[in-house]
Amino acid sequence: MACSSCGESRFANSAQLGCHVSKNHAELSCGCNKKFMDEESLENHKSQMQDNLKKCPCSGCCRSFDTANGMHQHKRSTGHWAPGERENAQKETGRVYCDDRCGRSFKTASACADHRKDIAAKYGIDDKSCRGCEKSFPNKDRLDQHRKDTGHSSKTSSRAKEYLDNFHKSKVAVNKDDKKSSVQIVDGTLRQIMDHVRKSEGGHIYCPNAVKAGSYPVKTKIGKADEFDTNIPCNITPENVNTRGKFYYGYQPLDKKMGNSNNMNVDMKLKAVPGGKEIPMGFATVAVKDGSVPDKLTYNGNLVPREVKKDLHGKIKTAVKELGLKNVDVSRNAHGPALTLNIHQGPGRHDINVDITPSVACNVPITDNGWPRPDTRIAFKDGVIDDIKKVGTHLVPKSDDKWALSCSKAEKVMLSKIDDGNGCRREVNKIMKKHVQNCTSRAEDGLPGVSSHIIKHQILWSAEKHPDQSYWHHGNIDNCLIDTMGDMATALGQGKLPNYFNTSDNILRGKDRGVLRELGSYFKDERKKLLHM
């Protein structure tokens, strides 16, 4: 059977032909993304979907709601306003609504305009840009006319979906047997080592059970199962955690011949700093009770991050030696807050790197910096937000003399619950991580300072930008990826990507702008490939 619209003749029956026509040639669509050939079919669909006990149907799609408030929130997040409906809502409430997929409203038009400018500057949002050529337009009417004139559709072709499916299978997906084997090896090795650490002098401050962190527990690991992150909580109860004010100690500068502070084999001397140093935003000092931890880990009652990291490094190194683990070694250099354990599997098998980060509990709420925002509550369920509040924050030794506030547990909860049903946010995350790997591996310098951590934050921002669950359906993964890659490229080009849980913290601050531009250009190139398939 052949299609009368395009001539394609690969269809065995009328059902296959009808599916092809509705997908590729239907001109009328409902807000739930279903397409129809005529007005009658569309109206019948809407009538059937709205013929239920709910009282408030949306005029833009087939959904209906128990309350008017629920319906209006849906319209604010999807843009499903009937002609004049937004204007009527503004008259009734006296407030000005932000355009399209945003639930915010403002007292004045100027405040709303400032909000839109802030969003565009922070998150790279440009709702008036053409995907096909990246030209911008003053309004959506002009953009729609441009698309008609040039044929630059807002959707990608079926070839893009096919390409992404193959890309995921061949480049991104992890072999299940490989992952199972690697997990068993890592768990067994860490169990032996931490049992030994606990029995050593002063080892009681380290919990025996490692907590899985990073991509493995949230199912975003890609490629080989050769890298794992783990968190070792410390049995330490701080007397006080200070995030403001000064601290009055620091390390003496190292002689160049001695190496750098990342080398855990180097002894550094602590000294008093009479004038004190300000605690930067995102960091804290930790006061502990006398005698609660070994004295060598403190200075004037303050728990010192580098000393804790160095102590754990030494105990792990001793454990590896005394346990006779000949296939295991410990890197002398720390990577940020983590120590790295290398497990060698022998000929024909890949090595496994395990990043081990000690952490200290703290009572600083994750809500201290304005999270959750109004947009967060639109994009995520109250249950998810409540779970994130419960896990809160903890402290990691990212700096030598002060502890860094970490939201990695919150990230873990959010990313593990981000996709309901057939959602695709984790898949978008994995594909973008692979692009970062590809770009760093081809660069001569390996793009120092760049990690997949920035992808996590971009995914979470994109989830707020597009709060409608239907947008993140796996059938729309190509468009979700294109949009998110565009936002990521813009953020890298500007050198600005706010920490998702603390917008005053730019996670790209201090990174080499040339490195960021190179990665941004790579994302732009990969995005164009999908658009032009």
Short mmCIF file of C-alpha atoms in Angstrom, two decimals:
data_model
loop_
_atom_site.label_atom_id
_atom_site.label_comp_id
_atom_site.label_asym_id
_atom_site.label_seq_id
_atom_site.Cartn_x
_atom_site.Cartn_y
_atom_site.Cartn_z
CA MET A 1 0.00 0.00 0.00
CA ALA A 2 1.25 3.49 -0.86
CA CYS A 3 0.82 6.86 0.82
CA SER A 4 -0.97 9.36 -1.42
CA SER A 5 0.84 12.29 0.23
CA CYS A 6 4.46 11.22 -0.23
CA GLY A 7 4.30 8.12 -2.45
CA GLU A 8 6.03 5.83 0.03
CA SER A 9 4.90 2.23 -0.58
CA ARG A 10 6.38 0.13 2.23
CA PHE A 11 3.08 -0.51 4.05
CA ALA A 12 1.65 -4.00 4.41
CA ASN A 13 -1.81 -2.98 5.59
CA SER A 14 -4.08 0.00 6.19
CA ALA A 15 -3.16 0.15 9.90
CA GLN A 16 0.53 0.77 9.07
CA LEU A 17 -0.44 3.31 6.43
CA GLY A 18 -2.76 5.13 8.86
CA CYS A 19 -0.01 5.29 11.49
CA HIS A 20 2.40 6.74 8.91
CA VAL A 21 -0.12 9.36 7.74
CA SER A 22 -1.04 10.48 11.27
CA LYS A 23 2.64 10.78 12.21
CA ASN A 24 3.99 12.50 9.10
CA HIS A 25 1.16 14.21 7.25
CA ALA A 26 -1.47 15.15 9.83
CA GLU A 27 -1.78 18.90 10.16
CA LEU A 28 -3.96 19.24 13.24
CA SER A 29 -2.57 18.42 16.66
CA CYS A 30 -3.82 18.33 20.22
CA GLY A 31 -1.77 19.75 23.06
CA CYS A 32 -1.01 16.16 24.13
CA ASN A 33 1.03 15.78 20.87
CA LYS A 34 -1.48 13.52 19.08
CA LYS A 35 -2.13 14.50 15.46
CA PHE A 36 -5.29 14.35 13.33
CA MET A 37 -6.20 14.73 9.68
CA ASP A 38 -9.41 16.75 10.20
CA GLU A 39 -11.21 18.97 12.68
CA GLU A 40 -13.90 16.37 13.39
CA SER A 41 -11.37 13.73 14.51
CA LEU A 42 -9.59 16.26 16.70
CA GLU A 43 -12.80 17.44 18.36
CA ASN A 44 -13.97 13.87 18.93
CA HIS A 45 -10.66 13.08 20.61
CA LYS A 46 -10.92 16.12 22.90
CA SER A 47 -14.54 15.32 23.75
CA GLN A 48 -13.69 11.72 24.68
CA MET A 49 -10.76 12.77 26.85
CA GLN A 50 -12.74 15.45 28.67
CA ASP A 51 -15.84 13.32 29.25
CA ASN A 52 -14.95 12.41 32.81
CA LEU A 53 -15.66 13.52 36.36
CA LYS A 54 -13.19 16.40 36.31
CA LYS A 55 -14.73 19.84 36.03
CA CYS A 56 -12.19 22.12 34.38
CA PRO A 57 -10.99 21.17 30.88
CA CYS A 58 -8.03 22.87 29.22
CA SER A 59 -9.03 24.61 25.99
CA GLY A 60 -5.62 23.90 24.44
CA CYS A 61 -5.41 20.14 24.89
CA CYS A 62 -7.35 17.07 26.01
CA ARG A 63 -6.53 17.33 29.71
CA SER A 64 -9.02 18.37 32.39
CA PHE A 65 -8.69 19.16 36.07
CA ASP A 66 -10.58 18.97 39.35
CA THR A 67 -10.10 22.67 40.13
CA ALA A 68 -9.71 25.92 38.22
CA ASN A 69 -6.41 26.52 40.00
CA GLY A 70 -5.07 23.22 38.68
CA MET A 71 -6.20 24.08 35.18
CA HIS A 72 -4.65 27.58 35.32
CA GLN A 73 -1.36 26.22 36.61
CA HIS A 74 -1.34 23.76 33.71
CA LYS A 75 -1.97 26.60 31.24
CA ARG A 76 0.78 28.73 32.74
CA SER A 77 3.28 25.88 32.40
CA THR A 78 2.24 24.80 28.88
CA GLY A 79 1.09 28.02 27.23
CA HIS A 80 -2.31 26.47 26.35
CA TRP A 81 -4.21 29.77 26.51
CA ALA A 82 -7.27 30.23 24.32
CA PRO A 83 -7.49 33.58 22.44
CA GLY A 84 -7.94 36.36 25.00
CA GLU A 85 -7.70 33.95 27.95
CA ARG A 86 -4.30 35.15 29.15
CA GLU A 87 -5.45 38.75 28.90
CA ASN A 88 -8.61 37.96 30.92
CA ALA A 89 -6.54 36.24 33.59
CA GLN A 90 -4.28 39.26 33.80
CA LYS A 91 -7.31 41.57 34.20
CA GLU A 92 -8.83 39.39 36.92
CA THR A 93 -5.66 39.08 38.94
CA GLY A 94 -4.08 42.42 38.07
CA ARG A 95 -0.82 40.61 37.37
CA VAL A 96 1.29 40.11 34.22
CA TYR A 97 2.05 36.51 33.23
CA CYS A 98 5.38 35.46 31.80
CA ASP A 99 5.12 33.96 28.30
CA ASP A 100 4.85 30.29 27.46
CA ARG A 101 6.34 27.63 29.74
CA CYS A 102 6.69 29.64 32.92
CA GLY A 103 4.41 29.74 35.95
CA ARG A 104 5.56 33.15 37.22
CA SER A 105 3.41 36.28 37.31
CA PHE A 106 4.35 39.85 38.22
CA LYS A 107 2.77 43.05 39.46
CA THR A 108 4.05 45.10 36.50
CA ALA A 109 4.96 44.52 32.86
CA SER A 110 8.44 45.95 33.48
CA ALA A 111 9.07 43.44 36.28
CA CYS A 112 7.98 40.64 33.96
CA ALA A 113 10.26 41.93 31.19
CA ASP A 114 13.20 42.04 33.63
CA HIS A 115 12.42 38.46 34.63
CA ARG A 116 12.52 37.35 30.99
CA LYS A 117 15.86 39.10 30.49
CA ASP A 118 17.28 37.44 33.60
CA ILE A 119 16.16 34.01 32.41
CA ALA A 120 17.66 34.55 28.96
CA ALA A 121 20.97 35.74 30.45
CA LYS A 122 21.23 32.98 33.06
CA TYR A 123 19.96 29.92 31.24
CA GLY A 124 20.38 30.69 27.56
CA ILE A 125 16.65 30.69 26.87
CA ASP A 126 15.59 32.25 23.60
CA ASP A 127 12.04 31.33 22.67
CA LYS A 128 12.19 33.39 19.45
CA SER A 129 15.10 31.56 17.78
CA CYS A 130 14.87 29.26 14.77
CA ARG A 131 16.46 25.90 15.34
CA GLY A 132 17.39 25.44 11.71
CA CYS A 133 19.52 28.57 11.29
CA GLU A 134 19.67 30.05 14.85
CA LYS A 135 18.28 33.42 13.72
CA SER A 136 16.27 35.33 16.33
CA PHE A 137 12.96 37.14 15.81
CA PRO A 138 11.04 39.77 17.81
CA ASN A 139 7.94 37.59 18.20
CA LYS A 140 6.59 34.13 17.47
CA ASP A 141 4.50 35.25 14.49
CA ARG A 142 7.66 36.37 12.71
CA LEU A 143 9.38 33.13 13.70
CA ASP A 144 6.49 31.01 12.37
CA GLN A 145 6.49 32.96 9.10
CA HIS A 146 10.25 32.42 8.78
CA ARG A 147 9.78 28.67 9.29
CA LYS A 148 7.13 28.55 6.58
CA ASP A 149 9.35 30.48 4.17
CA THR A 150 12.48 28.41 4.79
CA GLY A 151 11.06 25.02 5.72
CA HIS A 152 12.98 25.13 9.02
CA SER A 153 10.73 22.94 11.13
CA SER A 154 10.63 23.06 14.92
CA LYS A 155 10.80 19.26 14.89
CA THR A 156 13.55 16.93 13.75
CA SER A 157 13.31 14.11 11.22
CA SER A 158 12.88 10.41 11.88
CA ARG A 159 16.52 10.01 10.81
CA ALA A 160 17.59 11.94 13.91
CA LYS A 161 15.69 9.54 16.17
CA GLU A 162 17.21 6.56 14.40
CA TYR A 163 20.69 8.08 14.71
CA LEU A 164 20.23 8.68 18.46
CA ASP A 165 18.98 5.13 19.03
CA ASN A 166 22.08 3.72 17.30
CA PHE A 167 24.35 6.20 19.07
CA HIS A 168 22.96 5.15 22.45
CA LYS A 169 23.29 1.43 21.75
CA SER A 170 26.83 1.61 20.37
CA LYS A 171 28.42 4.46 22.34
CA VAL A 172 26.46 5.08 25.53
CA ALA A 173 24.85 1.91 26.88
CA VAL A 174 26.80 -0.07 29.50
CA ASN A 175 27.19 -3.83 29.08
CA LYS A 176 25.12 -5.42 31.87
CA ASP A 177 27.55 -8.29 32.49
CA ASP A 178 30.47 -5.86 32.62
CA LYS A 179 28.63 -3.62 35.09
CA LYS A 180 27.62 -6.54 37.31
CA SER A 181 31.17 -7.89 37.39
CA SER A 182 32.73 -4.47 38.08
CA VAL A 183 30.25 -3.70 40.88
CA GLN A 184 31.03 -7.02 42.61
CA ILE A 185 34.78 -6.37 42.39
CA VAL A 186 34.48 -2.78 43.69
CA ASP A 187 32.14 -3.72 46.54
CA GLY A 188 34.33 -6.64 47.65
CA THR A 189 37.56 -4.62 47.49
CA LEU A 190 36.12 -1.65 49.39
CA ARG A 191 34.64 -3.94 52.05
CA GLN A 192 38.06 -5.50 52.76
CA ILE A 193 39.84 -2.15 52.80
CA MET A 194 37.34 -0.32 55.03
CA ASP A 195 37.23 -3.23 57.52
CA HIS A 196 41.01 -2.86 57.83
CA VAL A 197 40.79 0.95 58.08
CA ARG A 198 38.24 0.71 60.90
CA LYS A 199 40.55 -1.54 62.95
CA SER A 200 43.53 0.79 62.60
CA GLU A 201 44.39 3.46 65.17
CA GLY A 202 41.90 6.32 64.86
CA GLY A 203 40.01 4.46 62.13
CA HIS A 204 36.79 4.43 64.15
CA ILE A 205 35.83 7.84 62.70
CA TYR A 206 35.23 6.28 59.25
CA CYS A 207 32.00 4.40 58.58
CA PRO A 208 32.62 0.82 57.38
CA ASN A 209 30.01 0.96 54.63
CA ALA A 210 30.76 2.97 51.50
CA VAL A 211 27.79 4.83 50.03
CA LYS A 212 27.46 4.66 46.25
CA ALA A 213 27.52 8.09 44.62
CA GLY A 214 27.91 9.59 41.15
CA SER A 215 26.26 8.10 38.07
CA TYR A 216 25.86 4.45 39.10
CA PRO A 217 22.97 4.77 41.62
CA VAL A 218 21.01 7.16 39.37
CA LYS A 219 21.49 4.96 36.27
CA THR A 220 23.41 7.50 34.18
CA LYS A 221 26.66 5.55 33.80
CA ILE A 222 27.88 5.32 30.20
CA GLY A 223 30.33 3.20 28.21
CA LYS A 224 32.57 0.88 30.21
CA ALA A 225 31.89 0.16 33.87
CA ASP A 226 35.36 1.44 34.72
CA GLU A 227 34.67 4.43 36.99
CA PHE A 228 32.79 4.52 40.28
CA ASP A 229 32.24 7.19 42.95
CA THR A 230 31.80 6.37 46.59
CA ASN A 231 31.24 8.38 49.74
CA ILE A 232 32.75 7.44 53.13
CA PRO A 233 30.70 9.20 55.85
CA CYS A 234 32.69 10.13 58.95
CA ASN A 235 31.38 9.31 62.44
CA ILE A 236 31.89 12.92 63.49
CA THR A 237 29.27 15.21 65.00
CA PRO A 238 30.32 18.85 64.56
CA GLU A 239 29.84 21.18 67.50
CA ASN A 240 29.41 24.04 65.06
CA VAL A 241 29.38 24.57 61.30
CA ASN A 242 30.22 28.14 60.29
CA THR A 243 29.33 29.33 56.78
CA ARG A 244 29.96 33.04 57.51
CA GLY A 245 32.72 35.03 59.16
CA LYS A 246 36.46 34.31 59.34
CA PHE A 247 38.78 31.45 60.20
CA TYR A 248 42.26 31.94 61.59
CA TYR A 249 44.49 29.18 60.29
CA GLY A 250 46.02 28.07 57.01
CA TYR A 251 48.84 26.11 55.42
CA GLN A 252 52.33 27.46 54.88
CA PRO A 253 53.14 27.82 51.16
CA LEU A 254 54.88 24.81 49.64
CA ASP A 255 58.31 24.95 48.09
CA LYS A 256 58.00 24.13 44.38
CA LYS A 257 60.40 21.20 44.81
CA MET A 258 58.01 19.60 47.32
CA GLY A 259 55.14 19.31 44.82
CA ASN A 260 51.57 20.48 45.37
CA SER A 261 48.87 20.12 47.99
CA ASN A 262 47.06 17.47 45.94
CA ASN A 263 49.93 15.07 46.69
CA MET A 264 48.86 13.17 49.81
CA ASN A 265 52.45 12.06 50.43
CA VAL A 266 53.51 15.66 51.06
CA ASP A 267 53.47 16.98 54.63
CA MET A 268 52.20 20.55 54.92
CA LYS A 269 52.44 22.71 58.01
CA LEU A 270 49.46 24.53 59.51
CA LYS A 271 49.96 27.98 60.98
CA ALA A 272 47.92 30.72 62.62
CA VAL A 273 46.60 33.54 60.40
CA PRO A 274 46.26 36.53 62.79
CA GLY A 275 44.06 38.66 60.51
CA GLY A 276 41.92 35.72 59.54
CA LYS A 277 40.44 34.75 56.17
CA GLU A 278 36.82 35.14 55.06
CA ILE A 279 34.84 31.94 54.57
CA PRO A 280 33.83 31.99 50.88
CA MET A 281 30.27 31.32 49.78
CA GLY A 282 29.63 27.60 49.50
CA PHE A 283 32.24 26.70 52.12
CA ALA A 284 32.29 26.20 55.89
CA THR A 285 34.56 25.56 58.86
CA VAL A 286 33.82 22.74 61.30
CA ALA A 287 34.40 22.96 65.05
CA VAL A 288 34.57 19.62 66.89
CA LYS A 289 34.57 18.65 70.55
CA ASP A 290 37.98 18.02 72.12
CA GLY A 291 38.87 14.33 72.05
CA SER A 292 36.11 13.35 69.59
CA VAL A 293 38.64 12.93 66.75
CA PRO A 294 42.43 12.35 66.70
CA ASP A 295 44.30 15.60 67.49
CA LYS A 296 46.33 15.43 64.27
CA LEU A 297 43.14 16.09 62.27
CA THR A 298 42.38 19.41 63.99
CA TYR A 299 43.82 22.87 64.48
CA ASN A 300 42.58 24.86 67.48
CA GLY A 301 39.42 22.77 67.62
CA ASN A 302 38.69 22.98 63.87
CA LEU A 303 38.51 19.84 61.76
CA VAL A 304 40.92 20.36 58.83
CA PRO A 305 39.80 18.88 55.45
CA ARG A 306 43.24 18.07 54.07
CA GLU A 307 44.29 16.31 57.27
CA VAL A 308 41.20 14.08 57.14
CA LYS A 309 41.81 13.29 53.48
CA LYS A 310 45.51 12.61 54.10
CA ASP A 311 44.70 10.40 57.10
CA LEU A 312 42.23 8.29 55.11
CA HIS A 313 44.71 8.08 52.21
CA GLY A 314 47.41 6.72 54.52
CA LYS A 315 45.09 4.17 56.13
CA ILE A 316 43.84 2.92 52.73
CA LYS A 317 47.43 2.66 51.46
CA THR A 318 48.41 0.61 54.52
CA ALA A 319 45.34 -1.62 54.14
CA VAL A 320 46.18 -2.40 50.50
CA LYS A 321 49.74 -3.36 51.48
CA GLU A 322 48.89 -5.44 54.55
CA LEU A 323 45.98 -7.21 52.84
CA GLY A 324 48.26 -8.20 49.96
CA LEU A 325 46.02 -6.66 47.29
CA LYS A 326 48.60 -6.77 44.51
CA ASN A 327 46.11 -5.72 41.84
CA VAL A 328 45.18 -2.53 43.74
CA ASP A 329 47.05 0.75 44.17
CA VAL A 330 46.18 4.19 45.53
CA SER A 331 46.94 7.34 43.55
CA ARG A 332 49.11 9.75 45.52
CA ASN A 333 47.24 12.75 44.08
CA ALA A 334 43.74 13.67 45.20
CA HIS A 335 41.24 14.85 42.58
CA GLY A 336 39.24 17.60 44.23
CA PRO A 337 37.66 16.06 47.33
CA ALA A 338 38.33 12.46 46.24
CA LEU A 339 41.08 9.89 46.65
CA THR A 340 41.45 7.45 43.75
CA LEU A 341 41.75 3.69 44.09
CA ASN A 342 42.93 1.82 40.97
CA ILE A 343 41.89 -1.82 40.51
CA HIS A 344 43.74 -3.73 37.77
CA GLN A 345 41.81 -6.67 36.31
CA GLY A 346 44.58 -8.11 34.19
CA PRO A 347 45.09 -8.78 30.45
CA GLY A 348 42.03 -8.28 28.27
CA ARG A 349 40.05 -6.49 30.99
CA HIS A 350 39.75 -2.79 31.67
CA ASP A 351 41.00 -1.22 34.91
CA ILE A 352 38.53 0.24 37.41
CA ASN A 353 39.01 3.62 39.07
CA VAL A 354 37.15 4.26 42.33
CA ASP A 355 36.92 7.83 43.66
CA ILE A 356 36.59 7.81 47.45
CA THR A 357 35.36 10.98 49.18
CA PRO A 358 35.16 11.33 52.97
CA SER A 359 32.23 13.45 54.13
CA VAL A 360 30.93 15.08 57.31
CA ALA A 361 27.27 15.60 58.15
CA CYS A 362 26.05 19.16 58.64
CA ASN A 363 22.84 20.95 59.59
CA VAL A 364 22.86 23.61 56.84
CA PRO A 365 19.43 23.30 55.11
CA ILE A 366 19.33 22.99 51.35
CA THR A 367 16.64 25.67 51.42
CA ASP A 368 19.10 28.32 52.69
CA ASN A 369 19.69 29.76 49.21
CA GLY A 370 16.15 30.14 47.91
CA TRP A 371 15.54 26.57 46.73
CA PRO A 372 12.92 25.39 45.84
CA ARG A 373 11.93 28.24 43.52
CA PRO A 374 8.36 28.73 42.18
CA ASP A 375 9.48 27.15 38.88
CA THR A 376 10.83 24.14 40.79
CA ARG A 377 7.41 23.45 42.30
CA ILE A 378 5.86 23.47 38.82
CA ALA A 379 8.45 21.10 37.35
CA PHE A 380 8.71 18.59 40.22
CA LYS A 381 6.25 16.88 42.53
CA ASP A 382 6.03 17.91 46.18
CA GLY A 383 7.14 14.41 47.22
CA VAL A 384 10.44 14.74 45.35
CA ILE A 385 11.07 18.19 46.83
CA ASP A 386 10.31 16.90 50.35
CA ASP A 387 12.74 13.99 49.90
CA ILE A 388 15.48 16.39 48.82
CA LYS A 389 14.89 18.59 51.85
CA LYS A 390 15.31 15.52 54.08
CA VAL A 391 18.74 14.51 52.68
CA GLY A 392 19.91 18.13 52.87
CA THR A 393 23.59 18.96 52.51
CA HIS A 394 26.90 17.54 53.73
CA LEU A 395 30.55 18.62 53.76
CA VAL A 396 33.40 17.36 51.57
CA PRO A 397 37.16 18.20 51.59
CA LYS A 398 37.28 20.08 48.30
CA SER A 399 39.65 22.71 49.75
CA ASP A 400 42.70 22.23 51.98
CA ASP A 401 41.61 24.41 54.90
CA LYS A 402 37.81 24.70 54.63
CA TRP A 403 34.98 22.30 53.89
CA ALA A 404 32.80 22.60 50.80
CA LEU A 405 29.02 22.39 51.12
CA SER A 406 27.85 19.59 48.84
CA CYS A 407 24.37 18.93 47.44
CA SER A 408 25.37 15.64 45.79
CA LYS A 409 22.87 13.66 47.88
CA ALA A 410 20.12 16.01 46.72
CA GLU A 411 21.28 15.61 43.11
CA LYS A 412 21.18 11.84 43.59
CA VAL A 413 17.58 11.93 44.85
CA MET A 414 16.41 14.29 42.10
CA LEU A 415 18.08 12.45 39.23
CA SER A 416 16.88 9.06 40.49
CA LYS A 417 13.26 10.29 40.52
CA ILE A 418 13.33 12.74 37.62
CA ASP A 419 11.71 10.48 35.03
CA ASP A 420 8.23 9.05 35.49
CA GLY A 421 7.05 6.39 33.07
CA ASN A 422 8.69 6.85 29.67
CA GLY A 423 10.68 10.01 30.48
CA CYS A 424 13.98 10.71 28.76
CA ARG A 425 15.90 13.16 30.97
CA ARG A 426 18.39 10.53 32.14
CA GLU A 427 18.95 9.43 28.53
CA VAL A 428 19.61 13.03 27.49
CA ASN A 429 22.03 13.27 30.42
CA LYS A 430 23.94 10.18 29.26
CA ILE A 431 24.19 11.26 25.62
CA MET A 432 25.48 14.69 26.66
CA LYS A 433 28.01 13.05 29.00
CA LYS A 434 29.28 11.02 26.05
CA HIS A 435 29.70 14.21 24.03
CA VAL A 436 31.78 15.69 26.87
CA GLN A 437 33.93 12.54 26.86
CA ASN A 438 34.38 12.71 23.09
CA CYS A 439 35.34 16.38 23.18
CA THR A 440 37.82 16.01 26.06
CA SER A 441 39.45 12.93 24.51
CA ARG A 442 40.11 14.67 21.18
CA ALA A 443 41.49 17.86 22.80
CA GLU A 444 45.27 17.96 23.21
CA ASP A 445 45.04 19.21 26.79
CA GLY A 446 42.02 17.07 27.73
CA LEU A 447 39.99 20.21 28.54
CA PRO A 448 41.15 20.61 32.16
CA GLY A 449 38.50 21.51 34.72
CA VAL A 450 35.61 20.10 32.69
CA SER A 451 33.54 17.22 34.06
CA SER A 452 30.09 15.71 33.64
CA HIS A 453 29.03 17.56 36.81
CA ILE A 454 28.00 20.53 34.66
CA ILE A 455 25.66 18.27 32.64
CA LYS A 456 23.71 17.36 35.80
CA HIS A 457 22.99 21.00 36.55
CA GLN A 458 22.01 21.79 32.94
CA ILE A 459 19.57 18.85 32.91
CA LEU A 460 17.93 20.10 36.10
CA TRP A 461 17.65 23.66 34.72
CA SER A 462 16.18 22.31 31.48
CA ALA A 463 13.64 20.33 33.50
CA GLU A 464 12.45 23.62 35.02
CA LYS A 465 12.44 25.38 31.67
CA HIS A 466 10.19 22.63 30.24
CA PRO A 467 7.98 21.53 33.16
CA ASP A 468 5.40 19.68 31.06
CA GLN A 469 5.99 15.92 31.48
CA SER A 470 4.80 15.23 27.92
CA TYR A 471 7.74 17.25 26.58
CA TRP A 472 10.20 14.79 28.18
CA HIS A 473 8.50 11.73 26.69
CA HIS A 474 11.03 9.35 25.12
CA GLY A 475 9.34 9.80 21.74
CA ASN A 476 10.48 13.44 21.86
CA ILE A 477 14.06 12.70 22.95
CA ASP A 478 15.62 14.21 19.81
CA ASN A 479 13.98 17.59 20.41
CA CYS A 480 14.73 17.44 24.15
CA LEU A 481 18.39 16.77 23.37
CA ILE A 482 18.60 19.54 20.78
CA ASP A 483 17.05 22.08 23.16
CA THR A 484 19.26 21.07 26.10
CA MET A 485 22.42 21.06 23.98
CA GLY A 486 21.57 24.55 22.78
CA ASP A 487 21.15 25.80 26.37
CA MET A 488 24.38 24.08 27.39
CA ALA A 489 26.30 25.68 24.50
CA THR A 490 24.95 29.12 25.45
CA ALA A 491 25.94 28.66 29.11
CA LEU A 492 29.45 27.55 28.14
CA GLY A 493 29.83 30.47 25.74
CA GLN A 494 28.81 32.92 28.47
CA GLY A 495 30.85 31.16 31.14
CA LYS A 496 27.78 31.19 33.36
CA LEU A 497 25.80 28.22 34.71
CA PRO A 498 24.17 28.73 38.13
CA ASN A 499 24.35 25.97 40.70
CA TYR A 500 20.87 24.44 40.59
CA PHE A 501 20.46 24.60 44.37
CA ASN A 502 22.21 27.95 44.87
CA THR A 503 21.87 30.40 41.98
CA SER A 504 24.42 32.80 43.46
CA ASP A 505 27.10 30.18 42.80
CA ASN A 506 28.29 29.98 39.18
CA ILE A 507 29.71 26.47 38.72
CA LEU A 508 31.69 27.63 35.65
CA ARG A 509 33.42 30.42 37.60
CA GLY A 510 37.19 30.16 37.47
CA LYS A 511 37.26 27.69 34.58
CA ASP A 512 39.33 28.47 31.49
CA ARG A 513 37.14 30.42 29.04
CA GLY A 514 38.94 28.92 26.05
CA VAL A 515 38.16 25.42 27.33
CA LEU A 516 34.50 26.33 27.85
CA ARG A 517 34.22 27.85 24.36
CA GLU A 518 35.75 24.73 22.79
CA LEU A 519 33.23 22.47 24.53
CA GLY A 520 30.41 24.88 23.65
CA SER A 521 31.41 24.80 19.97
CA TYR A 522 31.43 21.01 20.07
CA PHE A 523 27.85 20.96 21.40
CA LYS A 524 26.79 23.44 18.70
CA ASP A 525 28.29 21.23 15.97
CA GLU A 526 26.61 18.07 17.29
CA ARG A 527 23.32 19.95 17.60
CA LYS A 528 23.50 21.10 13.97
CA LYS A 529 24.09 17.51 12.83
CA LEU A 530 20.77 16.48 14.39
CA LEU A 531 18.93 19.50 13.01
CA HIS A 532 20.08 18.89 9.45
CA MET A 533 19.45 15.14 9.28
#
